[in-house]
CSV table of C-alpha atoms in Angstrom, one decimal:
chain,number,residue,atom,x,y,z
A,30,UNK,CA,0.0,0.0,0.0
A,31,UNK,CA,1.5,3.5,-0.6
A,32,UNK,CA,0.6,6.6,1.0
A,33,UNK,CA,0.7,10.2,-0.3
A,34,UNK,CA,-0.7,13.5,-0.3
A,35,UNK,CA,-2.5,14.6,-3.2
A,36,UNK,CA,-2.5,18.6,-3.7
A,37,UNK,CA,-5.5,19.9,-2.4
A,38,UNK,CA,-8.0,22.3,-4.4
A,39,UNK,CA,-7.2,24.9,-2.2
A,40,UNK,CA,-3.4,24.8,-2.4
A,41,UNK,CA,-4.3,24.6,-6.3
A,42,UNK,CA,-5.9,27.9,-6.3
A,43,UNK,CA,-3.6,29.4,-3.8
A,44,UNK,CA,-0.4,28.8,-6.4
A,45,UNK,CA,-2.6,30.0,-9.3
A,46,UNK,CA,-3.8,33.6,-7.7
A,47,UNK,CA,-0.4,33.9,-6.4
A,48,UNK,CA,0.8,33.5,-10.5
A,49,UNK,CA,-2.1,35.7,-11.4
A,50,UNK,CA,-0.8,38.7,-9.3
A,51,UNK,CA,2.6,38.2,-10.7
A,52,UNK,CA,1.4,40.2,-14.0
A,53,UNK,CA,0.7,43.5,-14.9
A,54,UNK,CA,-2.2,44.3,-16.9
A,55,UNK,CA,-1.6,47.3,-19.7
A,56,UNK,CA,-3.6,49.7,-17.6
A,57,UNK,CA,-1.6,48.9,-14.6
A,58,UNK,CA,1.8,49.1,-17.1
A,59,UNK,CA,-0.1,52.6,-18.3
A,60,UNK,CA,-0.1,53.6,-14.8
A,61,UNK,CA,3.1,53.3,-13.9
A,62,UNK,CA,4.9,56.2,-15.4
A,63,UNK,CA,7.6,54.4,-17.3
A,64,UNK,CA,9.7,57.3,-18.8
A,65,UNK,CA,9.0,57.2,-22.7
A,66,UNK,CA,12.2,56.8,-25.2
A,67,UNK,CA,13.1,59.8,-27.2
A,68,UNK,CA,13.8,57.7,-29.9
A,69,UNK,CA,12.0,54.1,-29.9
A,70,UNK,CA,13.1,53.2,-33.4
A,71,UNK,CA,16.5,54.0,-32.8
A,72,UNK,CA,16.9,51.7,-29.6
A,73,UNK,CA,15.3,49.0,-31.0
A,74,UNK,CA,17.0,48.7,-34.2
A,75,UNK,CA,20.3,49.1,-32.0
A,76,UNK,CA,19.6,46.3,-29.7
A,77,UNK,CA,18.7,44.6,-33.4
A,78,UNK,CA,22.1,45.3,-34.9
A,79,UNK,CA,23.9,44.2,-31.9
A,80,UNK,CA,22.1,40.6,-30.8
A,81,UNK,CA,20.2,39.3,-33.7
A,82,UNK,CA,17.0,38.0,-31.6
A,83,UNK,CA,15.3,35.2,-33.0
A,84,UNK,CA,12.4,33.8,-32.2
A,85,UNK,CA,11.8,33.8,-28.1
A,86,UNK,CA,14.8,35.9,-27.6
A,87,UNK,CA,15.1,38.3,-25.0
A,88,UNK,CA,17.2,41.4,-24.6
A,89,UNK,CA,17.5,43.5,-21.6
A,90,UNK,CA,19.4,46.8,-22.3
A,91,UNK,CA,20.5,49.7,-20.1
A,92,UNK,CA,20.5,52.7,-20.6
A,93,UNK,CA,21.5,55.6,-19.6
A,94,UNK,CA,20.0,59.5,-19.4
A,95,UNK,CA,21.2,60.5,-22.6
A,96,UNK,CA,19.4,57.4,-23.9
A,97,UNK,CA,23.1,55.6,-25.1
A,98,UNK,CA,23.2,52.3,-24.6
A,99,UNK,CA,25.4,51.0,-21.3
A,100,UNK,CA,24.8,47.0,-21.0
A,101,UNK,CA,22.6,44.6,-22.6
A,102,UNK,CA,22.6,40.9,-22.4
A,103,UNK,CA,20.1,38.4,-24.9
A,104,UNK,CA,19.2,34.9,-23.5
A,105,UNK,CA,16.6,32.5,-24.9
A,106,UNK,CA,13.0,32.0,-22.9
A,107,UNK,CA,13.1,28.7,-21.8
A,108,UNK,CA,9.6,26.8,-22.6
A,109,UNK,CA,7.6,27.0,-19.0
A,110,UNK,CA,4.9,28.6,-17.9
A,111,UNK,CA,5.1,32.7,-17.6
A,112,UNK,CA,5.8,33.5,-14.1
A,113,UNK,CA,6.3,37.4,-13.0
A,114,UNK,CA,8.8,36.0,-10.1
A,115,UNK,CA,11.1,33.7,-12.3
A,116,UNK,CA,11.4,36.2,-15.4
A,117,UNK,CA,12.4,39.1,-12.5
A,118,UNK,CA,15.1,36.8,-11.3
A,119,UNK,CA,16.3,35.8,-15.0
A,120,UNK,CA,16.7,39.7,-15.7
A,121,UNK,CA,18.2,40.3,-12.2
A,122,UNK,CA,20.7,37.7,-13.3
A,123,UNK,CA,21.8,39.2,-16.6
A,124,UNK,CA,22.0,42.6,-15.3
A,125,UNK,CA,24.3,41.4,-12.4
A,126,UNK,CA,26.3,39.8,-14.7
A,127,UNK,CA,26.3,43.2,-17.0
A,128,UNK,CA,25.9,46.2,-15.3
A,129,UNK,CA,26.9,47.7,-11.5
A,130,UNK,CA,23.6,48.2,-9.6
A,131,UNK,CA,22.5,51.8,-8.8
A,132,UNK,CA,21.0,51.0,-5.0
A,133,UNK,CA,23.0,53.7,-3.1
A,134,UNK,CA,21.4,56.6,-5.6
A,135,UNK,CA,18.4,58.0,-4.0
A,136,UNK,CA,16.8,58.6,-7.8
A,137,UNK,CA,17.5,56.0,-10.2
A,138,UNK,CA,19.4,57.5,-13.3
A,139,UNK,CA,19.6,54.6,-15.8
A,140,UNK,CA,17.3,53.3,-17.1
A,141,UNK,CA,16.0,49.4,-18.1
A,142,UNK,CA,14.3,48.1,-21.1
A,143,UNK,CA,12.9,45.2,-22.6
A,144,UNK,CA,12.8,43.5,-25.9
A,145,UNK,CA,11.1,40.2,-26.1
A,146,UNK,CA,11.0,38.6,-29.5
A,147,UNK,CA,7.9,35.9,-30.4
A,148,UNK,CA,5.7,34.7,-32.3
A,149,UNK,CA,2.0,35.9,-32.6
A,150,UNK,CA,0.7,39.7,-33.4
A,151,UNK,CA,1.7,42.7,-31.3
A,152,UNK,CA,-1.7,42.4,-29.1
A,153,UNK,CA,-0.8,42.2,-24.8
A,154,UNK,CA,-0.4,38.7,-23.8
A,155,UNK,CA,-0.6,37.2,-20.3
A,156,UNK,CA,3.3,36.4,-21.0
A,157,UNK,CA,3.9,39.8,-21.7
A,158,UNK,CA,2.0,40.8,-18.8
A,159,UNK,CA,4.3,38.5,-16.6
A,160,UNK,CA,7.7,39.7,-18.5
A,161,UNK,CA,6.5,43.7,-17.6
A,162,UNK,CA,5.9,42.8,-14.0
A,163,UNK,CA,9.6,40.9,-13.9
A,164,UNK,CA,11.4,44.2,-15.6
A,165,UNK,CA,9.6,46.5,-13.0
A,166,UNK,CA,10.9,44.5,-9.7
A,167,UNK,CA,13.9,43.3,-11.4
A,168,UNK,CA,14.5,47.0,-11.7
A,169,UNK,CA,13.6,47.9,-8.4
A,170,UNK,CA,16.6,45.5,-6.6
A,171,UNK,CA,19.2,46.5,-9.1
A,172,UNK,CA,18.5,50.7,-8.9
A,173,UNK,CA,17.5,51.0,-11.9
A,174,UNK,CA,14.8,52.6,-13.5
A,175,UNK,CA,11.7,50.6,-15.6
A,176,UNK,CA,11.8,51.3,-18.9
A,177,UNK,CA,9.5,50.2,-21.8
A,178,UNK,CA,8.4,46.8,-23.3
A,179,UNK,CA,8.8,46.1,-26.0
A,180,UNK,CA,7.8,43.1,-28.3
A,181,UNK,CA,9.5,42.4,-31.4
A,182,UNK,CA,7.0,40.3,-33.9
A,183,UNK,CA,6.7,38.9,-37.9
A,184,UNK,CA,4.7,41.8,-38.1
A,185,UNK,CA,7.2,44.0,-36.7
A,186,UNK,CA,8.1,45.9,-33.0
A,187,UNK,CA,5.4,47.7,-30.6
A,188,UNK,CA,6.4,49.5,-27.4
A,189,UNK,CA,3.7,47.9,-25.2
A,190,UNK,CA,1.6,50.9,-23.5
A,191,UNK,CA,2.0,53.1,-26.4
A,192,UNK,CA,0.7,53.6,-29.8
A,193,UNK,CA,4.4,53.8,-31.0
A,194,UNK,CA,5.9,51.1,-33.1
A,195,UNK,CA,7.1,49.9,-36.8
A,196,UNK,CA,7.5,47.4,-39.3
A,197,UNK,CA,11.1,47.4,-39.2
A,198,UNK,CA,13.3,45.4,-38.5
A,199,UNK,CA,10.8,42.3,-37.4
A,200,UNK,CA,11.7,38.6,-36.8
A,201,UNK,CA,13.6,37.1,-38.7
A,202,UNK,CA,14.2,40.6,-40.7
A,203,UNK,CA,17.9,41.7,-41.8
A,204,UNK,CA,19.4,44.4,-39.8
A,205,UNK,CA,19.2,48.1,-40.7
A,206,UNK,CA,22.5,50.1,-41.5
A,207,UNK,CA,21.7,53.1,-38.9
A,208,UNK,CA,23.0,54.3,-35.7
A,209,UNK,CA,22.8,52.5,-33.0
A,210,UNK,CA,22.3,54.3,-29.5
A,211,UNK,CA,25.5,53.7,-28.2
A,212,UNK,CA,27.8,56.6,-27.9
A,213,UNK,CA,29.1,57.7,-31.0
A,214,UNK,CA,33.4,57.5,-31.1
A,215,UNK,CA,34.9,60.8,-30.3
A,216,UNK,CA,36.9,62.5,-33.1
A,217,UNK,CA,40.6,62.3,-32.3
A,218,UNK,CA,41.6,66.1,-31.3
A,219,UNK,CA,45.6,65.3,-32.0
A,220,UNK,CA,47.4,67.2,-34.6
A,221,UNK,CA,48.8,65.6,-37.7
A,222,UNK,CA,47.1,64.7,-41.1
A,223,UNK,CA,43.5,63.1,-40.4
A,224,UNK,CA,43.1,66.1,-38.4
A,225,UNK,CA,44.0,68.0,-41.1
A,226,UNK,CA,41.4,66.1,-43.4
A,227,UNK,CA,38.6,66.1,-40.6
A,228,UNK,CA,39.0,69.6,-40.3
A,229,UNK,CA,38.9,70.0,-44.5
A,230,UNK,CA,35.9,67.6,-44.4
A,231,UNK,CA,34.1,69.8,-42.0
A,232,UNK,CA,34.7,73.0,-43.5
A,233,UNK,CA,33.1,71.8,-47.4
């Protein structure tokens, strides 16, 4: 004879609420104040550039008041069901791993974004829901600021909360040739010829 314990109903719906309030909805997202980007396109088609995200791909970037990128680290979503708690310690992991944390700043001054790549159309999932409510806490224990979401689909990318997005670049889409938003290099300010032909360049 063997003796167990089977889970009880209760228990059951315990674990599921306790899921449930581990997402944010978009009005709750909406709510929140997350700073907008100057320049959506321009992140986004950096973050493309610089880790080619296939599908299920997700890049977290940092970045700071200027809006240059700092640190970003891509990883690939495991298959398991969306859980607010287990994506916040996924990103808490890569931006360890990435970037200093900010706690001893009294206001946060860099900020953290999201780009999730997937399948499906550019409508707010529950998944999405669960990924927004990991970025904001993830953000919270590192000192960072929470930044958009955004989702990059066949159809193209959509920063979640706003009516901003575009249909390039996409999955599976070839990277642009434009600017990403890290720092641009600084012109060398020593003497000798390619000053000389900088400085010719500058004056046509």
């Amino acid at each position: 004879m063997t003796f167990g314990f089977a889970p009880s109903s209760a228990a059951s719906l315990s674990t599921s609420a306790a899921s449930a309030t581990r997402v944010l909805e978009p009005a709750e997202w909406a709510a929140a104040g997350i700073p907008l980007l100057r320049n959506p396109r321009e992140v986004v088609g950096g973050l493309h550039v610089r880790h080619r995200p296939g599908p299920a791909t997700v890049v977290v970037a940092v970045l700071d008041p200027d809006e240059r990128l700092r640190a970003s680290a891509s990883f690939t979503r495991r298959p398991a069901p969306a859980d607010g708690w287990m994506f916040r310690n996924v990103l808490l992991s890569q931006l360890r791993r990435v970037i200093p944390h900010d706690l001893r700043r009294r206001t946060p001054v860099r900020t953290a974004v999201l780009l999730y790549c997937r399948d499906g159309d550019a409508q707010w999932t529950e998944e999405d829901g669960a990924w927004m409510w990991g970025l904001r806490d993830a953000c919270t224990l590192h000192g960072l600021r929470c930044g958009a979401y955004i989702t990059l689909t066949r159809d193209g990318w959509q920063v979640l909360g706003e009516d901003r997005g575009g249909r390039h670049p996409g999955v599976g889409s070839a990277p642009e040739p434009f600017a990403t938003s890290e720092a641009p290099p600084r012109i060398p300010r020593t003497g000798g010829a390619p000053s000389e032909v900088l400085r010719r360049a500058a004056a046509r």
